[in-house]
Coordinates of C-alpha atoms in Angstrom, one line a residue:
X1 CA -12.3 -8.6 -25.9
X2 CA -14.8 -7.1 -23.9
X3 CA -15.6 -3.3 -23.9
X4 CA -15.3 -0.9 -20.5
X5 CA -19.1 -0.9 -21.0
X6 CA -19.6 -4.5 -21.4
X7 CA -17.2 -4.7 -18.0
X8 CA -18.9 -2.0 -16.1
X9 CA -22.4 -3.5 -16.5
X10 CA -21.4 -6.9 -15.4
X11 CA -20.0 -5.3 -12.7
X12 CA -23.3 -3.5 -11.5
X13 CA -25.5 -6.4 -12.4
X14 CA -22.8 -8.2 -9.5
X15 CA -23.2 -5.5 -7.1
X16 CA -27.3 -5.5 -7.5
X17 CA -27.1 -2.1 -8.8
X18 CA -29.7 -2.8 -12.0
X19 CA -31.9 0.2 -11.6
X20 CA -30.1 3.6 -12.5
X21 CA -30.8 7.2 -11.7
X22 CA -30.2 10.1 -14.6
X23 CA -30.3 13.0 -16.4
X24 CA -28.4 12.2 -19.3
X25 CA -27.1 14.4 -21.8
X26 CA -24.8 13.9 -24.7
X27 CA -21.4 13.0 -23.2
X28 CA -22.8 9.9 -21.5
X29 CA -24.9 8.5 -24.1
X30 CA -22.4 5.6 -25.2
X31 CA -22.5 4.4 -21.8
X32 CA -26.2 3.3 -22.8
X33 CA -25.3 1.4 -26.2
X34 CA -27.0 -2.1 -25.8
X35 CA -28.8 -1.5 -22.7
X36 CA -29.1 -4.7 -20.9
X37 CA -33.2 -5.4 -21.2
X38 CA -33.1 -6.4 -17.5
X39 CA -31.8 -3.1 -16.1
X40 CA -33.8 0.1 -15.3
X41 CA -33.3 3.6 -16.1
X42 CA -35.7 6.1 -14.2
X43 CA -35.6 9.4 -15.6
X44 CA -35.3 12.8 -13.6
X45 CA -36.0 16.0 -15.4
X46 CA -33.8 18.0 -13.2
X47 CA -30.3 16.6 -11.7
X48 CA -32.0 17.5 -8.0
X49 CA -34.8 15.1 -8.2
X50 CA -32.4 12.5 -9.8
X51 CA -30.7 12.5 -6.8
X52 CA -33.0 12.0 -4.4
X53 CA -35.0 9.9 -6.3
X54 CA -31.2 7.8 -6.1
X55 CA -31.1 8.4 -2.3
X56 CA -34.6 7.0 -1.2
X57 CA -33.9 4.2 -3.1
X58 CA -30.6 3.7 -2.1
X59 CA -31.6 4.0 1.8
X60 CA -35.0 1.9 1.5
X61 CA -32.5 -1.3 -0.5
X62 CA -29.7 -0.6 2.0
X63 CA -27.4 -0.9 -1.3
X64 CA -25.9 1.7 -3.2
X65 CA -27.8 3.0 -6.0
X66 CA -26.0 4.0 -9.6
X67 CA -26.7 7.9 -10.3
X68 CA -25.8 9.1 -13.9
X69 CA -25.4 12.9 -14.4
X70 CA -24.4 15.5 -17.2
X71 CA -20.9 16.8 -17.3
X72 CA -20.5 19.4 -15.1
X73 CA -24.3 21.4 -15.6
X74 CA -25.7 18.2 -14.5
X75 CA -23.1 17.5 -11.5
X76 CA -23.9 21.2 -10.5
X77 CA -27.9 20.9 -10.9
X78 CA -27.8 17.9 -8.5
X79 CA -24.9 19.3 -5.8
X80 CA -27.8 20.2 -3.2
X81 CA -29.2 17.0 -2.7
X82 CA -25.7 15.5 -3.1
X83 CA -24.9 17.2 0.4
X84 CA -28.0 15.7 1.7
X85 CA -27.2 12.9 0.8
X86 CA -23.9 12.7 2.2
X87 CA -25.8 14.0 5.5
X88 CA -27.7 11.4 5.5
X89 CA -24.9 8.7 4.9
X90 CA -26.2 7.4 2.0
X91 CA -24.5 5.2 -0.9
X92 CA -24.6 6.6 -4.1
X93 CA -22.4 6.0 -6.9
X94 CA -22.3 9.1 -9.1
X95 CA -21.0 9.0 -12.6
X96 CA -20.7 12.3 -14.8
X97 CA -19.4 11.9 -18.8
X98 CA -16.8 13.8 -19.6
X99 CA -16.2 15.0 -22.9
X100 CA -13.2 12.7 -25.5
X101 CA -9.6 12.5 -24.0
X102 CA -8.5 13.7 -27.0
X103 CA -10.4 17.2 -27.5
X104 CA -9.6 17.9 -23.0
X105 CA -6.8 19.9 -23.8
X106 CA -8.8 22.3 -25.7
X107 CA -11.4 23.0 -23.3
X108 CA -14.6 21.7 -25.9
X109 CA -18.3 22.7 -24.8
X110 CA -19.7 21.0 -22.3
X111 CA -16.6 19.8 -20.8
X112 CA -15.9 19.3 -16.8
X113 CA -12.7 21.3 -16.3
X114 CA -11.2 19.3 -12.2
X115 CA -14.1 17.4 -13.0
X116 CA -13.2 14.9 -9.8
X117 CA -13.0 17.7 -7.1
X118 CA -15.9 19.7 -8.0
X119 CA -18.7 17.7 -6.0
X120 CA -16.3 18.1 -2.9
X121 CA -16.5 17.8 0.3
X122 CA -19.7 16.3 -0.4
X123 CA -18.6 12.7 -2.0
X124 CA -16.4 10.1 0.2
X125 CA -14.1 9.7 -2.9
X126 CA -13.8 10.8 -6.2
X127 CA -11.7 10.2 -9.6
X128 CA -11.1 10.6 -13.4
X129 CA -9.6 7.4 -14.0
X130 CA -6.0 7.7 -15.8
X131 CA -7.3 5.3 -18.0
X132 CA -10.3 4.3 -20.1
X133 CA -9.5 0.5 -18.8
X134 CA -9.4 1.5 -15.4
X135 CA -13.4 3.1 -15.3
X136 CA -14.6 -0.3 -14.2
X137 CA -12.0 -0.9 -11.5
X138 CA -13.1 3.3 -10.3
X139 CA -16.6 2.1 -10.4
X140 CA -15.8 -0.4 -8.1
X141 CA -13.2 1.2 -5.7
X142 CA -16.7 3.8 -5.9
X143 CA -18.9 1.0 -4.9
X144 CA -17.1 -0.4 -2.2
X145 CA -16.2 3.0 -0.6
X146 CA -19.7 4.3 -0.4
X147 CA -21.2 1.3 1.2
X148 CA -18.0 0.9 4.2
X149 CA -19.8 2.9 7.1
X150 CA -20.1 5.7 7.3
X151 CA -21.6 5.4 4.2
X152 CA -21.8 8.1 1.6
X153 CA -21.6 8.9 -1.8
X154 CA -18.7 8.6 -4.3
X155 CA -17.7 10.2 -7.7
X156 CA -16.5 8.9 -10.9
X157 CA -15.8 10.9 -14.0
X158 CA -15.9 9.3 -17.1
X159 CA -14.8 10.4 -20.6
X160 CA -17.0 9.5 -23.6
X161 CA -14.8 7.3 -25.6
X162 CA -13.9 5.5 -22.5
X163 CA -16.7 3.4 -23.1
X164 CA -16.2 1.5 -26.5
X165 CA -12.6 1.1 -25.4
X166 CA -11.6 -2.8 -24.9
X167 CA -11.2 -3.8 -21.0
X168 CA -10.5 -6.6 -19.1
X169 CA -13.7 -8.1 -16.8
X170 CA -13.1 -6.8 -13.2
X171 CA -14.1 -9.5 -10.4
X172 CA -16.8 -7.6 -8.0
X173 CA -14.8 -8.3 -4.4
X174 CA -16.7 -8.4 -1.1
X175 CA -15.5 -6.3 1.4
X176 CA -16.7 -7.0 5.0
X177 CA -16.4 -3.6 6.6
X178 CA -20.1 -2.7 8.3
X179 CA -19.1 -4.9 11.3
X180 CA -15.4 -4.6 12.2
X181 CA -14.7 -7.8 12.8
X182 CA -17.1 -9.5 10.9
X183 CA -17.5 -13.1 12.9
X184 CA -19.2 -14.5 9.8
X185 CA -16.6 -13.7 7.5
X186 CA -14.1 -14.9 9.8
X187 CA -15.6 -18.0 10.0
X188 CA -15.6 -17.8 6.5
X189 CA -12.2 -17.0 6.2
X190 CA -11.0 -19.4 9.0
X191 CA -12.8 -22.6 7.3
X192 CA -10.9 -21.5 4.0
X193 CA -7.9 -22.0 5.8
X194 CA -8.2 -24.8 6.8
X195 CA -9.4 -26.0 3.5
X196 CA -6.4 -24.9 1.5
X197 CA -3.6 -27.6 0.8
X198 CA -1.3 -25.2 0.6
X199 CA -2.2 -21.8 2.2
X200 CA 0.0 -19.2 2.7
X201 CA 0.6 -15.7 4.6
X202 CA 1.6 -12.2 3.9
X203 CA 1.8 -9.8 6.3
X204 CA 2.3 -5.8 6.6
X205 CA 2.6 -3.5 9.1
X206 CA -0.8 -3.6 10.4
X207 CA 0.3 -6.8 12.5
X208 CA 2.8 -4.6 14.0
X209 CA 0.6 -1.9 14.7
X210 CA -2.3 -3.7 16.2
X211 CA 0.5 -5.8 18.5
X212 CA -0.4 -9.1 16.6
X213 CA 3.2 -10.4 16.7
X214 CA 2.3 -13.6 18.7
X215 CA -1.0 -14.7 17.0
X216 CA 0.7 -14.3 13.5
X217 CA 3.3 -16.7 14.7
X218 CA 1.0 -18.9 16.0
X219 CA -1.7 -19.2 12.8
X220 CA 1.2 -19.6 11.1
X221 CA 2.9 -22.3 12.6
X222 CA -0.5 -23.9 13.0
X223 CA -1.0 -24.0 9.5
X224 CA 2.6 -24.6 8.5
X225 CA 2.0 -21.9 6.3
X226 CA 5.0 -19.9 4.8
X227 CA 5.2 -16.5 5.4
X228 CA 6.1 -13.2 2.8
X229 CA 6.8 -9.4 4.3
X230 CA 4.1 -7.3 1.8
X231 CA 5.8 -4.8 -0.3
X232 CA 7.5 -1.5 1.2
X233 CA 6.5 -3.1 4.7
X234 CA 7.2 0.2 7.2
X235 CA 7.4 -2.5 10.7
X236 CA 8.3 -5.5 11.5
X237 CA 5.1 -8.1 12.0
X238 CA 7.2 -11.1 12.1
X239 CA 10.9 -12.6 13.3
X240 CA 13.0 -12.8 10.5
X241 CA 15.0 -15.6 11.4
X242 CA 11.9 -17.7 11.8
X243 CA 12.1 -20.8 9.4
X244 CA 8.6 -20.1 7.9
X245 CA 10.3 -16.7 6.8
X246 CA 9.9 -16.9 2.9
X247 CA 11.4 -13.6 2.1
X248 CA 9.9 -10.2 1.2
X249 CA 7.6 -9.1 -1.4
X250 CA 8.9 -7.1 -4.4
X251 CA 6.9 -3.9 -5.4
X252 CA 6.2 -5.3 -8.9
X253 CA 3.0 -6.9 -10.2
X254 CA 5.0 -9.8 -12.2
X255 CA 7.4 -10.9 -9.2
X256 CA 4.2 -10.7 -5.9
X257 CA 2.5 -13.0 -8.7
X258 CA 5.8 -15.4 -9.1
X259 CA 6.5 -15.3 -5.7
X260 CA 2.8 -16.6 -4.6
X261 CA 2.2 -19.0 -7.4
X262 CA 1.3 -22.5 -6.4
X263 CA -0.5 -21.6 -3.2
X264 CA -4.1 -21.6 -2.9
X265 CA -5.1 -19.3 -0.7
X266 CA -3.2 -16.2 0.1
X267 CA -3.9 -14.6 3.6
X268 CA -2.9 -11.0 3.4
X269 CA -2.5 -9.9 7.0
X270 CA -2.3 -5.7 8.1
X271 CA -1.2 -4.2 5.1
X272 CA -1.3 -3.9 1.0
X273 CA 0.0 -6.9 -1.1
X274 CA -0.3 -5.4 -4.4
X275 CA 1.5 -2.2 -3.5
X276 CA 3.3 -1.1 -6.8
X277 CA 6.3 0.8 -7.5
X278 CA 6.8 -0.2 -11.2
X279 CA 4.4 -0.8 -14.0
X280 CA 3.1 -3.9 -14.5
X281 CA 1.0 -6.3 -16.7
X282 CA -0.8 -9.6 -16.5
X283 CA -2.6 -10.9 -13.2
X284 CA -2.7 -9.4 -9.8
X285 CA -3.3 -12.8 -8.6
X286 CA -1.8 -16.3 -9.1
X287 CA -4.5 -18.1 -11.1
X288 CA -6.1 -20.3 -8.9
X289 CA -5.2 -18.7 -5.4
X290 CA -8.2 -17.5 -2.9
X291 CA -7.4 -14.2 -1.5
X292 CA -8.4 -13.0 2.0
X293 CA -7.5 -9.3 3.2
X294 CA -7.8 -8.6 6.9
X295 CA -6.7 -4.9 8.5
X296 CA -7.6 -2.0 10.0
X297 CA -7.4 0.1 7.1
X298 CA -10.5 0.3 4.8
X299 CA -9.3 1.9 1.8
X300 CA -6.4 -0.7 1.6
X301 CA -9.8 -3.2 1.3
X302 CA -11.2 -0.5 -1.4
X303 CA -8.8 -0.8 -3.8
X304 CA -7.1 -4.2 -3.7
X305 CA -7.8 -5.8 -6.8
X306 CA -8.4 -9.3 -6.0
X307 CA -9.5 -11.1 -3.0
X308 CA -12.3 -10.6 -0.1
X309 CA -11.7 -7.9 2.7
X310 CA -12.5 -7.7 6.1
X311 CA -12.1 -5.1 7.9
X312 CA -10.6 -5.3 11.3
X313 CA -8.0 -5.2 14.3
X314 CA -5.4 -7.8 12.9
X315 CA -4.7 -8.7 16.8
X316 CA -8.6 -9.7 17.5
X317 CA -9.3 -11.2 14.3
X318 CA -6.3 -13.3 14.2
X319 CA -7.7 -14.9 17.7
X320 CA -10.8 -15.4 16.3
X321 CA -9.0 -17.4 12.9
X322 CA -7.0 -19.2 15.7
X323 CA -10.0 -21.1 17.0
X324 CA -11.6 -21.9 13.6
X325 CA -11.4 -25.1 12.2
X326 CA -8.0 -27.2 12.3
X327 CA -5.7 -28.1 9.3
X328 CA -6.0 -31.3 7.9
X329 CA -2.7 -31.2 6.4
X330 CA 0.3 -32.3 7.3
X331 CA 3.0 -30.0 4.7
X332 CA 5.5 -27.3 5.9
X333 CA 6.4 -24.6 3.8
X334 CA 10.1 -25.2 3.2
X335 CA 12.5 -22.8 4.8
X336 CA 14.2 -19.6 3.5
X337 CA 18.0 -20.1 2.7
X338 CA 20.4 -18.1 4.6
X339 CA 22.8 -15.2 2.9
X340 CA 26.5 -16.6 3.0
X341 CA 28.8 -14.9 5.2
X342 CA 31.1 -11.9 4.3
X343 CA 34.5 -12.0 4.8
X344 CA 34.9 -8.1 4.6
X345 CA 37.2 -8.2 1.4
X346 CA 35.0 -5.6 -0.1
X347 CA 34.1 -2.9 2.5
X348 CA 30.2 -3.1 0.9
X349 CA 26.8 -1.8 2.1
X350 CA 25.9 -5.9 2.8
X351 CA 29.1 -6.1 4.7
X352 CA 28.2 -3.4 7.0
X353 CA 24.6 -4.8 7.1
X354 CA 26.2 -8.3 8.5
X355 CA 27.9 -6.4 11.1
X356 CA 25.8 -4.3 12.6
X357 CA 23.8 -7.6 13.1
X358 CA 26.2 -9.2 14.7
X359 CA 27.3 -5.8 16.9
X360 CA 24.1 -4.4 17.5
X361 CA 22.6 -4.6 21.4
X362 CA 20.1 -7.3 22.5
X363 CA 16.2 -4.8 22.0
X364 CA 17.8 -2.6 19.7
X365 CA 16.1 -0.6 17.3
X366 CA 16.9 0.2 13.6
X367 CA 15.1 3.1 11.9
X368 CA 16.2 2.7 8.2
X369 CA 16.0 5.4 5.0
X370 CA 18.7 3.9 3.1
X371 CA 16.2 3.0 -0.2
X372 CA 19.2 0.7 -2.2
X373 CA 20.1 -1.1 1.0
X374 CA 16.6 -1.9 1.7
X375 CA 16.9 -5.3 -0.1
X376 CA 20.9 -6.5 1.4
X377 CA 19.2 -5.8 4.7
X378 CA 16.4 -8.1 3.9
X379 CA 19.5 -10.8 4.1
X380 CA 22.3 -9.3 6.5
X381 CA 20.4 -7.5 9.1
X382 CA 17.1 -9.6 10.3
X383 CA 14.7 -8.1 12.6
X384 CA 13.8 -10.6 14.8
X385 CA 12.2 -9.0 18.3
X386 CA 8.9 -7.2 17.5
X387 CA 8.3 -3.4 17.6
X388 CA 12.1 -3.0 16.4
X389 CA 12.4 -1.6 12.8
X390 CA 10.3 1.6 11.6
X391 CA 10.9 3.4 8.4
X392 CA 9.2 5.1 5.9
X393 CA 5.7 3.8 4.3
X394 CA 5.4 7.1 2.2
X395 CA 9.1 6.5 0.1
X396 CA 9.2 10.4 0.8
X397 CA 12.8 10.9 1.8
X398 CA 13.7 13.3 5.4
X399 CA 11.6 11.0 7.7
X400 CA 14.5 8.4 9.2
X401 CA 17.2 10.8 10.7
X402 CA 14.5 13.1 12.3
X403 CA 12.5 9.7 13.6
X404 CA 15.2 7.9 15.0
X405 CA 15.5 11.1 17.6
X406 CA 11.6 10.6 18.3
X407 CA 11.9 6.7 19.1
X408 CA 14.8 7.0 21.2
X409 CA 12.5 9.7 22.9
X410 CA 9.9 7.0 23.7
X411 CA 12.6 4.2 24.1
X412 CA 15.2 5.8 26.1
X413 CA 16.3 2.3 27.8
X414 CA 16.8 0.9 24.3
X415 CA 19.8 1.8 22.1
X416 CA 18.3 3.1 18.5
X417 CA 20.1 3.0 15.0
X418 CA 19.4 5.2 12.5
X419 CA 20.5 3.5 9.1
X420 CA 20.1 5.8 6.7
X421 CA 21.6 6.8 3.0
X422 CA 23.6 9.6 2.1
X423 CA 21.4 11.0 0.0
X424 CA 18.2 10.1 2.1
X425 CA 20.3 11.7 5.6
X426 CA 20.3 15.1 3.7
X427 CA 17.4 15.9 3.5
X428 CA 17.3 16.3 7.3
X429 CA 20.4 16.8 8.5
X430 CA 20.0 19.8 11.0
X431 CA 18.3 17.0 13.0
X432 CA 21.5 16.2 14.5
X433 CA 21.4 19.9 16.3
X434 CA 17.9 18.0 18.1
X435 CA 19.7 15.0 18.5
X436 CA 23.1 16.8 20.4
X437 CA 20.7 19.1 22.6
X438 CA 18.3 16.4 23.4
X439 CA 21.7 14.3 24.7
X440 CA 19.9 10.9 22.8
X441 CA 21.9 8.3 22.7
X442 CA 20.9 7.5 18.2
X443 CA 23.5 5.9 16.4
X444 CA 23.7 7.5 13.4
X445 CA 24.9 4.7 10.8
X446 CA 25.6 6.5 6.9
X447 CA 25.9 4.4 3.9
X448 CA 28.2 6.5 1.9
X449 CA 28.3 5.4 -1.6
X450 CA 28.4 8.8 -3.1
X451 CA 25.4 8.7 -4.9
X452 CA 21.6 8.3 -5.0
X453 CA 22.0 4.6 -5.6
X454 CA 18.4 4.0 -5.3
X455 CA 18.0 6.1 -9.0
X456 CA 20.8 4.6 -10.6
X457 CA 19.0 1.0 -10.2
X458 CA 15.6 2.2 -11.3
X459 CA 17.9 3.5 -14.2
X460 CA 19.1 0.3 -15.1
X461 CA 15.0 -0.7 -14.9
X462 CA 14.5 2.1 -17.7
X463 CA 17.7 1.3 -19.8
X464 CA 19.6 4.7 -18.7
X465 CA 22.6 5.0 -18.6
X466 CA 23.6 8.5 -18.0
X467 CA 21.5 10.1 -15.3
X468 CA 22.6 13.5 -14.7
X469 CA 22.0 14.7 -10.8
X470 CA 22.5 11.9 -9.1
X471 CA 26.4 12.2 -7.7
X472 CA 26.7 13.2 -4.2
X473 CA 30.6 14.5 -3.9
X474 CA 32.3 16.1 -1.6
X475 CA 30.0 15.3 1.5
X476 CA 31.5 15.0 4.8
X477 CA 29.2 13.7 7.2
X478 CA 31.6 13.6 10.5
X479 CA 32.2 17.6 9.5
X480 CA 28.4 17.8 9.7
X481 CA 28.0 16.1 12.4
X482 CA 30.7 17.4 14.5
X483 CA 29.4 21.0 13.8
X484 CA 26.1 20.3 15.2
X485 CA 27.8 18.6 18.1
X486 CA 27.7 15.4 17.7
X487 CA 30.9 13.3 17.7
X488 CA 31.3 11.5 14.5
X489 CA 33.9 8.4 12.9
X490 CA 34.5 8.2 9.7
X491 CA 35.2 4.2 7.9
X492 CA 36.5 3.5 4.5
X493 CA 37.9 0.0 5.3
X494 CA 36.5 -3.2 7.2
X495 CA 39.2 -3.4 9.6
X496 CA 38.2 -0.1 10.9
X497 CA 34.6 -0.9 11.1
X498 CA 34.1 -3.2 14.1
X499 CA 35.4 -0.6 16.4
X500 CA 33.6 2.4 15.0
X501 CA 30.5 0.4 15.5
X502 CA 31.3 -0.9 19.2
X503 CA 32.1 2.8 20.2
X504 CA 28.9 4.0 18.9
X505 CA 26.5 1.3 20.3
X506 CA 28.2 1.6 23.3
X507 CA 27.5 5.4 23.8
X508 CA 25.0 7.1 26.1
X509 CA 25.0 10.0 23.6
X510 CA 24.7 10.6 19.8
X511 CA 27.0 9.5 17.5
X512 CA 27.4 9.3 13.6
X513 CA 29.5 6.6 12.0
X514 CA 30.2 7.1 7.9
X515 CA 30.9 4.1 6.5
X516 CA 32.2 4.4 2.6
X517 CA 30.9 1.6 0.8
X518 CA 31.8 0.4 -3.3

């Protein structure tokens, strides 16, 4: 296998970054085993004139230029013209050796102790990769941030016996974010598009917030290309009883990859696709499938780790992809099968999913923090009118009581329902005092299961079986609620449900149904 070196020097000679700027002193030497004979090292005798040396160069090529510095002496030597050169927008890549990961603990000589925050606020971004596999994939993430205007210069830290370590190749990805918008990689992107026999489309919450709702249904049905929510998707970009509705993206390298497999070109569309909440091995990408980012947000484009990225207003650039070239095929992705209907014999969280669908006002809005219903709702509850789910995008728990009451704010004609754990509603519970003085009309929907569910299937993920601090007894959420003024119901059977729910929706104040679920 390959070495981080060997990775990290096919990964310059791709980027065009062959001649490199230094100073270097013992902890970076094994960077410089087997020098390729085609590259350049140009010698500074102070860390100052290495970097400007590294910033003429780099402005006069209009590409970033590789800057190797001692430790912390030599990061400190070369700090003044670092901030000129993050004056004068100029990309630099800026490595430092570190000393072995085994001796840091110990503080050895001519270690860098916080060795990624002390060139700040003068670098763009900065790390010590966790990892001696993961320098290459920093390098590049480094590459890609300092040349994404404004451009500027980025850090990486590197440990000495990073470099012999054995390492994967990493693919040097384009990122098109000079020129929001980029028409010639949208034309790029567009004639890939048409190309592919068997495209398809993920899309994230970027749609929703750039109001691309319309154009991603219509690239999509002019394609016939099936469509996946990304991972952890915080709005809803597209109708969820719409039959080129695949399903939703897990948060797991091994299941994006097995959901995606087969297609040849994936179109990732306002948001991450390889958003991870579990560790993973293997391929990022299904082997053989073309990858295409396009969103607003350039460090998304940074540090995806396969596919081109442009950077831009999902609304506009999916207007320009709607008038490139035309599919030639004639395939439709096959639809999504629909979750069986409950017959309420088990008062459970997907039960009170299915009803709230069926219950819930024309333009209503859900607001969700229930983490272990997040996947039942996927089936029971679509969202099928744009700009009507919001939850979290952190995971941070507190955010969906307290938010319902600001989008009913905004929304005031439209009823709002806040769907939201026990555990997760705890966290900010004295929103409800807001809620009763402001007079909103939130439906406050609790899915009592008297625990933090969530943990207790990311315990079954880690072969736990006792996990101590996870029951939620005694809780009574209509008590709560009633003391902040705000008239509460409480459910513990499906014949009672219907009518707790009609009565809240119904209301022109706030309300709090708790619904016990096995």
């Amino acid at each position: 296998m390959a070495t981080v070196r060997d990775a990290t020097f096919a990964l310059l000679e791709a980027y065009g970054m062959t001649t490199i700027f230094g100073n270097p002193g013992s902890t970076e030497l094994p960077m410089f085993r087997n020098f390729p004979a085609h590259f350049r090292y140009v010698l500074g005798l102070q860390e100052a004139v290495v970097l400007a040396m590294a910033d003429g160069f780099a402005q006069t090529t209009r590409n970033a230029a590789l800057v190797n510095l001692h430790s912390s002496a030599g990061t400190g030597h070369a700090l003044g013209n670092l901030f000129t050169a993050f004056k004068n927008q100029t990309p630099l890549v800026v490595t430092a050796g570190q000393q072995a990961r085994s001796i840091l603990p110990y503080e050895p000589f001519l270690f860098a102790q916080e060795a990624a925050d002390f060139p700040k606020p003068f670098v763009k971004w900065s790390c010590e990769p966790a990892r001696a596999q993961d320098v290459p994939a920093a390098i590049a993430r480094a590459y890609l941030v300092a040349m994404e205007p404004p451009c500027g210069p980025t850090f990486v830290s590197v440990p000495i016996d990073d470099w012999d370590q054995p390492c994967e190749p990493v693919p040097a990805r384009r990122v098109f974010a000079g020129n929001p918008g980029d028409p010639a990689a949208l034309a790029e992107a567009a004639e890939a598009l048409a190309q592919a026999r068997n495209p398809v489309i993920v899309v994230g919450a970027g749609v929703a917030r750039d109001d691309a709702w319309d154009e991603a249904i219509a690239l999509a049905e002019l394609h016939r290309a099936g469509v996946w929510v990304a991972p952890m998707s915080s709005r809803n970009s597209f109708p969820e009883d719409h039959p080129l509705l695949q399903g939703f993206l897990t948060a797991g390298r091994e299941a994006i990859v097995a959901s995606l497999s087969g297609h040849d070109l994936i179109l990732v569309l306002g948001g991450p696709m390889s958003l991870y909440h579990v560790e993973g091995h293997g391929p990022h990408v299904p082997d053989g499938a073309q990858v295409w980012l396009i969103g607003d947000n350039h460090v998304h484009a940074a540090w995806a780790p396969g596919g081109q990225a442009i950077v831009a207003n999902c609304r506009l650039a999916l207007r320009s992809l709607l008038k490139g070239p035309q599919p030639g095929r004639t395939s439709t992705a096959a639809p999504r099968q629909s979750a069986p209907v409950l017959d309420g014999s088990m008062m459970t969280d997907r039960y009170l999913l299915q009803q709230i669908a069926r219950l819930r006002p024309a333009g209503s809005v859900i607001v969700e923090e229930a983490p272990s219903s997040r996947g039942p709702m996927h089936d029971h509850l679509p969202i099928v009118e744009r700009d009507t789910f919001y939850t979290t995008a952190s995971g941070g728990l507190g955010y969906g009581l307290p938010a319902a009451i600001g989008v009913a704010l905004a929304r005031p004609r439209d009823k709002v329902i806040a769907l939201l754990g026990d555990g997760s509603s705890m966290y900010a519970i004295q929103g409800l005092h807001a809620a009763a003085q402001l007079g909103v009309p939130v439906s406050f929907v609790i899915v009592k299961n008297g625990r933090y569910e969530a943990l207790h299937s990311f315990g079954r993920h880690f072969a736990m079986q006792d996990l101590p601090g996870t029951q939620l007894p005694d809780l009574d959420f209509c008590a709560l609620a009633e003391g902040q003024g705000v008239r509460a119901a409480r459910v513990s059977s499906a014949a009672e449900l219907d009518d707790a729910l009609r009565a809240s929706f119904a209301a022109d104040h706030p309300t709090l149904v708790e619904v016990s679920v096995a």
